[in-house]
Short mmCIF file of C-alpha atoms and ligand atoms in Angstrom, two decimals:
data_model
loop_
_atom_site.label_atom_id
_atom_site.label_comp_id
_atom_site.label_asym_id
_atom_site.label_seq_id
_atom_site.Cartn_x
_atom_site.Cartn_y
_atom_site.Cartn_z
CA MET F 1 207.01 1.49 -41.83
CA LYS F 2 205.40 2.23 -38.61
CA LEU F 3 201.92 3.74 -38.30
CA LYS F 4 199.77 4.47 -35.46
CA TRP F 5 196.25 5.01 -35.37
CA GLY F 6 193.25 5.86 -33.50
CA ALA F 7 189.72 5.85 -34.33
CA THR F 8 186.11 6.68 -32.81
CA THR F 9 182.57 7.17 -33.66
CA ASP F 10 179.72 8.97 -31.82
CA VAL F 11 175.90 9.33 -32.40
CA GLY F 12 176.24 12.98 -31.42
CA MET F 13 173.97 15.32 -29.49
CA VAL F 14 170.68 14.97 -31.59
CA ARG F 15 170.30 11.84 -33.58
CA GLN F 16 168.96 8.60 -32.30
CA GLN F 17 171.03 6.10 -34.36
CA ASN F 18 174.59 6.05 -35.64
CA GLU F 19 174.60 5.50 -39.32
CA ASP F 20 178.40 5.89 -39.65
CA ALA F 21 180.73 3.08 -40.09
CA TYR F 22 184.51 2.71 -39.88
CA PHE F 23 187.66 0.51 -40.16
CA ALA F 24 191.12 1.02 -39.25
CA GLU F 25 194.08 -1.38 -39.29
CA GLU F 26 197.54 -1.30 -40.36
CA ASN F 27 197.27 -0.18 -44.16
CA LEU F 28 193.35 0.45 -44.90
CA TYR F 29 191.34 2.88 -43.30
CA ILE F 30 187.67 3.67 -44.10
CA VAL F 31 184.86 5.96 -43.08
CA ALA F 32 181.24 5.64 -44.37
CA ASP F 33 178.38 7.84 -43.70
CA GLY F 34 175.16 6.02 -44.50
CA MET F 35 171.56 7.21 -45.57
CA GLY F 36 168.26 5.98 -45.99
CA GLY F 37 165.20 5.05 -43.86
CA HIS F 38 164.52 2.00 -41.41
CA ASN F 39 168.21 1.65 -40.28
CA ALA F 40 169.32 1.24 -44.18
CA GLY F 41 171.77 3.84 -43.77
CA GLU F 42 173.66 1.50 -41.15
CA VAL F 43 173.20 -1.30 -43.50
CA ALA F 44 174.85 0.60 -46.43
CA SER F 45 177.85 2.02 -44.49
CA ALA F 46 178.60 -1.35 -42.77
CA LEU F 47 178.25 -3.10 -46.37
CA ALA F 48 180.58 -0.56 -47.76
CA VAL F 49 183.17 -0.89 -45.30
CA ALA F 50 182.93 -4.82 -45.22
CA THR F 51 183.28 -5.19 -48.96
CA VAL F 52 186.15 -3.07 -49.18
CA ARG F 53 187.89 -4.30 -46.22
CA ALA F 54 187.47 -8.14 -47.56
CA GLY F 55 188.76 -7.19 -50.88
CA ALA F 56 191.78 -5.43 -49.57
CA LYS F 57 193.09 -8.46 -47.56
CA SER F 58 196.19 -9.08 -49.58
CA GLY F 59 196.81 -5.24 -49.92
CA ILE F 60 195.93 -2.19 -52.34
CA HIS F 61 198.69 -1.61 -54.83
CA SER F 62 197.20 0.55 -57.41
CA THR F 63 194.62 3.26 -58.19
CA GLU F 64 192.78 0.78 -60.73
CA GLN F 65 192.42 -1.94 -58.11
CA PHE F 66 191.25 0.56 -55.31
CA ARG F 67 188.66 2.16 -57.70
CA GLU F 68 187.50 -1.52 -58.80
CA LEU F 69 187.14 -2.53 -55.14
CA VAL F 70 185.03 0.52 -54.34
CA GLN F 71 182.91 -0.26 -57.55
CA GLN F 72 182.23 -3.55 -55.92
CA ALA F 73 181.11 -2.26 -52.72
CA ASN F 74 178.83 0.01 -54.79
CA THR F 75 177.37 -3.00 -56.59
CA ALA F 76 176.64 -4.78 -53.17
CA ILE F 77 174.74 -2.06 -51.91
CA TYR F 78 173.04 -1.34 -55.01
CA THR F 79 172.01 -5.12 -55.30
CA ALA F 80 171.05 -5.32 -51.47
CA SER F 81 168.79 -2.34 -51.85
CA LEU F 82 166.86 -4.19 -55.05
CA ASP F 83 166.48 -7.32 -52.65
CA ASP F 84 164.84 -5.46 -49.82
CA SER F 85 162.20 -3.11 -50.11
CA THR F 86 162.80 -1.71 -46.67
CA GLN F 87 166.27 -0.93 -47.97
CA SER F 88 165.42 0.39 -51.28
CA GLY F 89 167.39 3.73 -52.00
CA MET F 90 169.81 3.29 -49.28
CA GLY F 91 173.27 4.67 -49.90
CA THR F 92 176.43 5.61 -48.32
CA THR F 93 179.62 8.20 -48.79
CA LEU F 94 182.93 6.50 -48.51
CA THR F 95 186.29 7.71 -48.06
CA ALA F 96 189.18 5.42 -47.84
CA MET F 97 192.72 5.29 -47.68
CA ALA F 98 195.27 2.50 -48.43
CA VAL F 99 198.80 2.89 -47.28
CA VAL F 100 201.30 1.57 -49.90
CA PRO F 101 204.70 0.89 -48.60
CA GLY F 102 208.01 1.08 -50.62
CA GLU F 103 210.79 3.33 -51.39
CA GLU F 104 208.61 6.05 -51.95
CA PRO F 105 205.67 5.36 -49.28
CA LYS F 106 202.29 6.61 -50.48
CA VAL F 107 198.68 6.81 -49.74
CA LEU F 108 195.91 6.02 -52.22
CA VAL F 109 192.67 7.76 -51.13
CA ALA F 110 189.39 6.68 -52.70
CA ASN F 111 186.28 8.95 -52.18
CA VAL F 112 182.68 9.14 -53.14
CA GLY F 113 180.46 11.66 -51.38
CA ASP F 114 181.17 14.17 -48.53
CA SER F 115 183.21 12.43 -46.11
CA ARG F 116 186.77 13.75 -46.16
CA THR F 117 190.61 12.64 -45.88
CA TYR F 118 192.85 15.37 -44.64
CA LEU F 119 196.68 15.49 -44.48
CA PHE F 120 198.08 17.42 -41.58
CA ARG F 121 201.75 18.43 -42.21
CA GLY F 122 203.80 21.00 -40.62
CA GLY F 123 200.90 22.51 -38.89
CA ALA F 124 199.05 22.97 -42.20
CA LEU F 125 195.71 20.97 -42.93
CA THR F 126 194.87 20.20 -46.39
CA ARG F 127 192.14 18.21 -48.17
CA LEU F 128 193.16 15.03 -50.02
CA SER F 129 189.51 14.27 -51.16
CA ILE F 130 187.39 16.43 -53.00
CA ASP F 131 183.60 16.44 -51.83
CA HIS F 132 180.82 15.40 -54.15
CA SER F 133 178.29 17.81 -52.92
CA TYR F 134 175.90 20.72 -54.05
CA VAL F 135 177.99 23.20 -52.10
CA GLN F 136 181.29 22.08 -53.06
CA GLU F 137 180.11 22.47 -56.89
CA LEU F 138 179.19 25.98 -55.93
CA VAL F 139 182.67 26.47 -54.41
CA ASN F 140 184.20 25.11 -57.53
CA GLU F 141 182.19 27.46 -59.72
CA GLY F 142 183.58 30.28 -57.64
CA ILE F 143 179.81 30.99 -56.32
CA LEU F 144 180.65 30.30 -52.61
CA THR F 145 183.55 30.47 -50.53
CA PRO F 146 184.67 27.28 -48.73
CA GLU F 147 183.47 28.85 -45.13
CA GLU F 148 180.18 29.88 -46.98
CA ALA F 149 179.77 26.34 -48.27
CA ARG F 150 180.32 25.11 -44.51
CA VAL F 151 177.41 26.51 -43.03
CA HIS F 152 175.25 26.64 -46.37
CA PRO F 153 171.52 25.34 -45.70
CA ARG F 154 172.19 22.87 -48.45
CA ARG F 155 175.34 21.36 -47.35
CA ASN F 156 173.81 17.90 -46.65
CA ILE F 157 173.06 17.07 -50.36
CA VAL F 158 175.67 15.05 -51.97
CA THR F 159 175.74 14.79 -55.69
CA ARG F 160 177.52 11.19 -55.68
CA ALA F 161 176.86 8.29 -53.18
CA MET F 162 177.59 4.49 -53.17
CA GLY F 163 174.69 2.23 -53.85
CA ILE F 164 172.21 4.63 -55.63
CA GLU F 165 173.12 3.53 -59.02
CA ARG F 166 174.30 0.60 -60.78
CA SER F 167 177.88 2.09 -60.97
CA VAL F 168 179.30 4.83 -59.54
CA MET F 169 182.41 7.43 -60.21
CA VAL F 170 185.11 7.08 -57.70
CA ASP F 171 188.07 9.38 -57.34
CA VAL F 172 191.06 7.86 -56.51
CA PHE F 173 194.23 10.10 -55.45
CA THR F 174 197.67 9.35 -55.08
CA HIS F 175 199.93 11.16 -52.38
CA LEU F 176 203.53 10.87 -51.31
CA VAL F 177 203.73 10.60 -47.55
CA ARG F 178 206.56 11.37 -44.95
CA THR F 179 207.29 11.00 -41.22
CA GLY F 180 205.61 13.25 -39.00
CA ASP F 181 202.32 13.31 -41.29
CA ARG F 182 198.99 12.84 -39.77
CA ILE F 183 196.11 11.94 -41.85
CA VAL F 184 192.55 12.29 -40.68
CA LEU F 185 189.28 10.59 -42.22
CA CYS F 186 186.08 11.92 -41.04
CA SER F 187 182.44 12.25 -41.60
CA ASP F 188 180.51 15.30 -42.38
CA GLY F 189 179.43 15.41 -38.76
CA LEU F 190 182.84 16.83 -37.76
CA VAL F 191 183.40 19.14 -40.55
CA ASP F 192 180.08 20.81 -40.28
CA GLU F 193 180.56 21.74 -36.81
CA VAL F 194 184.23 22.44 -36.65
CA PRO F 195 186.09 24.71 -39.03
CA ASP F 196 189.44 23.36 -40.78
CA THR F 197 191.32 26.02 -38.51
CA ASP F 198 189.89 24.64 -35.16
CA ILE F 199 190.58 20.96 -36.65
CA ALA F 200 194.07 22.21 -37.40
CA MET F 201 194.34 23.16 -33.73
CA VAL F 202 193.20 20.26 -32.07
CA LEU F 203 195.59 18.23 -34.29
CA SER F 204 198.60 20.18 -33.04
CA GLN F 205 197.49 20.01 -29.29
CA HIS F 206 197.17 16.37 -29.25
CA SER F 207 199.88 13.79 -30.15
CA ASP F 208 198.26 10.48 -29.53
CA ALA F 209 196.29 9.53 -32.35
CA GLN F 210 193.48 7.88 -30.13
CA GLU F 211 193.32 11.02 -28.04
CA THR F 212 193.27 13.31 -30.84
CA ALA F 213 190.41 11.40 -32.58
CA GLU F 214 188.25 11.64 -29.37
CA ALA F 215 189.22 15.08 -28.78
CA LEU F 216 188.03 16.21 -32.46
CA VAL F 217 184.60 14.30 -31.60
CA LEU F 218 184.43 16.13 -28.37
CA VAL F 219 184.73 19.56 -30.08
CA ALA F 220 181.95 18.47 -32.63
CA ASN F 221 179.49 17.55 -30.00
CA ALA F 222 180.48 20.70 -28.45
CA ASN F 223 179.67 22.69 -31.02
CA GLY F 224 176.22 21.29 -31.48
CA GLY F 225 176.72 17.50 -32.58
CA ARG F 226 174.05 17.68 -35.06
CA ASP F 227 174.91 14.47 -37.00
CA ASN F 228 176.97 11.33 -36.26
CA THR F 229 180.73 11.96 -36.01
CA THR F 230 183.39 9.59 -37.00
CA VAL F 231 186.99 10.37 -36.74
CA VAL F 232 190.00 7.98 -37.87
CA VAL F 233 193.49 9.66 -37.16
CA VAL F 234 196.67 8.01 -38.80
CA ASP F 235 200.29 8.99 -37.64
CA ILE F 236 203.24 8.03 -39.72
CA LEU F 237 205.62 7.84 -37.27
CA ASP F 238 208.78 5.98 -38.30
CA ASP F 239 211.16 7.15 -40.63
CA ILE F 240 209.59 5.30 -43.86
CA SER F 241 211.40 7.33 -46.10
CA GLU F 242 213.90 10.17 -46.47
CA PRO F 243 211.90 13.46 -46.03
CA VAL F 244 211.35 14.94 -49.46
CA ASP F 245 213.39 17.97 -49.70
CA LEU F 246 211.17 20.70 -51.25
CA PRO F 247 212.79 22.94 -53.60
CA GLU F 248 214.36 26.27 -51.91
CA ALA F 249 212.04 29.15 -52.49
CA GLU F 250 213.23 31.84 -54.54
CA THR F 251 214.00 34.66 -52.27
CA THR F 252 215.95 36.98 -54.59
CA LYS F 253 215.56 37.64 -58.10
CA GLU F 254 218.43 39.18 -60.31
CA ILE F 255 217.98 42.59 -61.44
CA PRO F 256 219.59 43.21 -64.71
CA VAL F 257 222.13 45.94 -64.36
CA VAL F 258 222.01 48.57 -66.90
CA THR F 259 225.45 49.43 -68.20
CA GLU F 260 224.77 51.73 -70.84
CA ALA F 261 222.75 55.00 -70.35
CA PRO F 262 219.41 55.16 -71.97
CA PRO F 263 219.49 57.23 -75.02
CA ALA F 264 218.58 60.73 -74.58
CA THR F 265 214.92 61.95 -75.49
CA THR F 266 215.14 64.78 -78.07
CA LYS F 267 212.54 67.19 -78.46
CA LYS F 268 210.83 67.19 -81.86
CA LYS F 269 209.63 70.17 -83.90
CA LYS F 270 205.65 70.65 -84.03
CA SER F 271 204.71 69.61 -87.47
CA VAL F 272 201.47 69.09 -89.56
CA VAL F 273 202.38 65.26 -89.34
CA GLY F 274 202.29 65.69 -85.44
CA VAL F 275 199.03 67.11 -85.39
CA VAL F 276 197.32 64.56 -87.80
CA LEU F 277 199.15 61.79 -85.78
CA PHE F 278 197.53 63.48 -82.71
CA TRP F 279 194.06 63.21 -84.06
CA SER F 280 194.21 59.99 -85.19
CA VAL F 281 195.44 58.79 -81.85
CA LEU F 282 192.85 60.65 -80.02
CA THR F 283 190.14 58.95 -82.61
CA ALA F 284 191.79 55.51 -81.85
CA ILE F 285 191.65 56.17 -78.06
CA VAL F 286 187.88 57.00 -78.26
CA LEU F 287 186.90 54.16 -80.48
CA SER F 288 188.76 51.62 -78.31
CA SER F 289 187.22 52.98 -75.39
CA VAL F 290 183.76 52.43 -76.58
CA THR F 291 184.95 49.04 -77.89
CA ILE F 292 186.27 48.25 -74.29
CA LEU F 293 183.00 49.64 -72.72
CA GLY F 294 180.78 47.69 -74.81
CA VAL F 295 182.78 44.39 -74.12
CA TYR F 296 182.62 45.31 -70.42
CA ALA F 297 178.88 45.73 -70.69
CA ARG F 298 178.27 42.40 -72.47
CA SER F 299 180.77 40.21 -70.50
CA GLY F 300 178.98 39.39 -67.44
CA TYR F 301 175.87 37.14 -66.86
CA PHE F 302 173.30 37.30 -64.20
CA ILE F 303 170.28 35.51 -63.06
CA GLY F 304 167.00 37.26 -62.66
CA PHE F 305 163.19 36.84 -63.31
CA ASP F 306 161.53 37.68 -66.57
CA SER F 307 158.04 39.61 -66.96
CA SER F 308 156.40 36.31 -66.35
CA GLU F 309 158.38 35.72 -62.99
CA ASN F 310 160.26 32.86 -64.60
CA VAL F 311 163.94 32.46 -63.87
CA ALA F 312 166.09 33.48 -66.58
CA VAL F 313 169.91 33.99 -67.24
CA TYR F 314 170.75 37.34 -68.77
CA ARG F 315 173.98 38.43 -70.57
CA GLY F 316 175.10 41.98 -69.48
CA ARG F 317 175.07 44.08 -66.27
CA PRO F 318 171.95 44.13 -64.21
CA GLY F 319 170.08 47.07 -64.87
CA GLY F 320 172.12 47.69 -67.93
CA PHE F 321 175.29 49.67 -68.51
CA LEU F 322 175.26 52.97 -70.38
CA TRP F 323 173.30 52.19 -73.53
CA PHE F 324 173.74 48.53 -73.42
CA GLN F 325 170.81 46.67 -72.19
CA PRO F 326 170.88 42.97 -70.98
CA THR F 327 169.62 40.25 -73.23
CA VAL F 328 168.13 36.89 -72.59
CA ASP F 329 170.71 34.14 -72.72
CA THR F 330 168.80 31.24 -71.21
CA GLN F 331 165.03 31.41 -70.47
CA THR F 332 163.62 28.77 -68.17
CA GLU F 333 160.16 27.50 -66.79
CA LEU F 334 161.21 27.68 -63.36
CA ALA F 335 158.57 29.88 -61.41
CA GLY F 336 159.47 32.05 -58.53
CA ASP F 337 157.14 30.46 -56.11
CA GLU F 338 158.84 26.95 -56.75
CA LEU F 339 162.13 28.08 -55.52
CA PRO F 340 163.38 27.38 -52.02
CA GLU F 341 164.04 30.65 -50.06
CA ASP F 342 167.97 31.03 -50.27
CA ILE F 343 167.55 30.40 -54.30
CA LEU F 344 164.82 33.04 -54.35
CA ARG F 345 166.93 35.27 -52.74
CA ASP F 346 169.70 34.63 -55.11
CA VAL F 347 167.56 35.22 -58.21
CA ALA F 348 166.02 38.23 -56.67
CA LEU F 349 169.41 39.89 -55.89
CA ASN F 350 170.65 38.94 -59.23
CA ARG F 351 173.51 36.89 -58.64
CA THR F 352 176.24 37.22 -61.28
CA PHE F 353 178.49 34.75 -63.11
CA THR F 354 181.52 35.40 -65.21
CA SER F 355 180.50 32.75 -68.01
CA SER F 356 177.43 31.47 -69.63
CA SER F 357 178.60 27.77 -68.43
CA GLN F 358 179.09 29.11 -64.99
CA ALA F 359 175.31 30.41 -64.98
CA GLN F 360 174.16 27.09 -66.81
CA LYS F 361 175.83 25.02 -63.88
CA TYR F 362 173.82 27.17 -61.28
CA LEU F 363 170.61 26.61 -63.16
CA SER F 364 171.23 22.70 -62.82
CA LEU F 365 172.01 23.20 -59.18
CA ILE F 366 168.71 25.04 -58.61
CA GLN F 367 166.91 22.02 -60.10
CA ILE F 368 168.74 19.76 -57.54
CA ALA F 369 167.94 22.24 -54.72
CA ILE F 370 164.17 22.17 -55.99
CA VAL F 371 164.25 18.31 -55.79
CA ASP F 372 165.66 18.41 -52.49
CA ALA F 373 163.08 20.84 -51.00
CA ALA F 374 160.29 18.76 -52.32
CA THR F 375 161.28 15.71 -51.22
CA THR F 376 163.81 13.79 -49.01
CA THR F 377 163.44 10.68 -51.08
CA THR F 378 166.45 9.88 -53.28
CA THR F 379 166.30 10.65 -56.85
CA SER F 380 168.98 9.28 -59.45
CA THR F 381 171.41 11.95 -59.02
CA THR F 382 171.04 13.46 -55.63
CA VAL F 383 170.76 12.00 -51.89
CA ALA F 384 169.81 14.23 -49.22
CA LYS F 385 171.30 13.03 -45.84
MG1 MG X 1 176.91 12.52 -41.63
#
């Protein structure tokens, strides 16, 4: 197996310190984006990288082992933050890729937070990790599109981070890889400044891994460089496996050949039975239309203010539909004047949801946004970077 990699990190155009950390060597690649005052972000990201690196010396062979190792790094950061009050509440994201050689070479991708691992294959860029962020939750719920999420004012809120709590949920994904694949690990400094389409363009314009990593950082800085940017590019060069043959796309469908002529329709004589049938069918149509309208009128949910200007979830259509008026599904104590501006707009414009659970999820995300707006200190569930 032959891999070639390049890696670089940059403080960016605005920040004074670089709190990102990375590691790149043979079968292990890591990017961590630290957060916390008094240089604590740097400590957290460095500690995450060092712990995972030390534990992976004899290779990573299973998802369980990888998950356990990332848990160890979480514990190391959490313990360090308890031991030193200047590092209290420090945390970091982590995205890490371990290469597992073999007959079917694969990569294991571990992720906590909103740093990303991408796969670039055949000119297409896909994400191998899923962000743990406020905006990704909104994308999952169908409330935001990925492009809206990329420029959302609350895109910096992560819903999972290393070192904040005694233990953390770690995602580990397994992907088969093949010759020609490029894998990119990066901090959010890249993805906040550069859309996926432009990342793909840079990846296709440069072949050398180090040159490519540097070119991506240049683009992030040219677009504003408002955060630290770290990029690791890993190229799978040698024929480490036979390329996987994708099943051929189905291009033609057999159309059944009609060999017999359909039976000719015959005109029936008008009869009383026919008239009765006509009226009963008509009645059924009217009744089912009313039922359908009722189902439609009651099928949606939306968010709005009640008469006391508190946030409430309503079932039905904003403003009502025909004679169906919306009813209160969930009443909250959230007052309009507590809400950040973007949430206030959503509530005032009656953002709609397809299900009650989707609306409930949005309510819990409002709480996160209020906490974030009120304070930049860490809480048990959210960290503003
Ligand atoms: Mg960052």
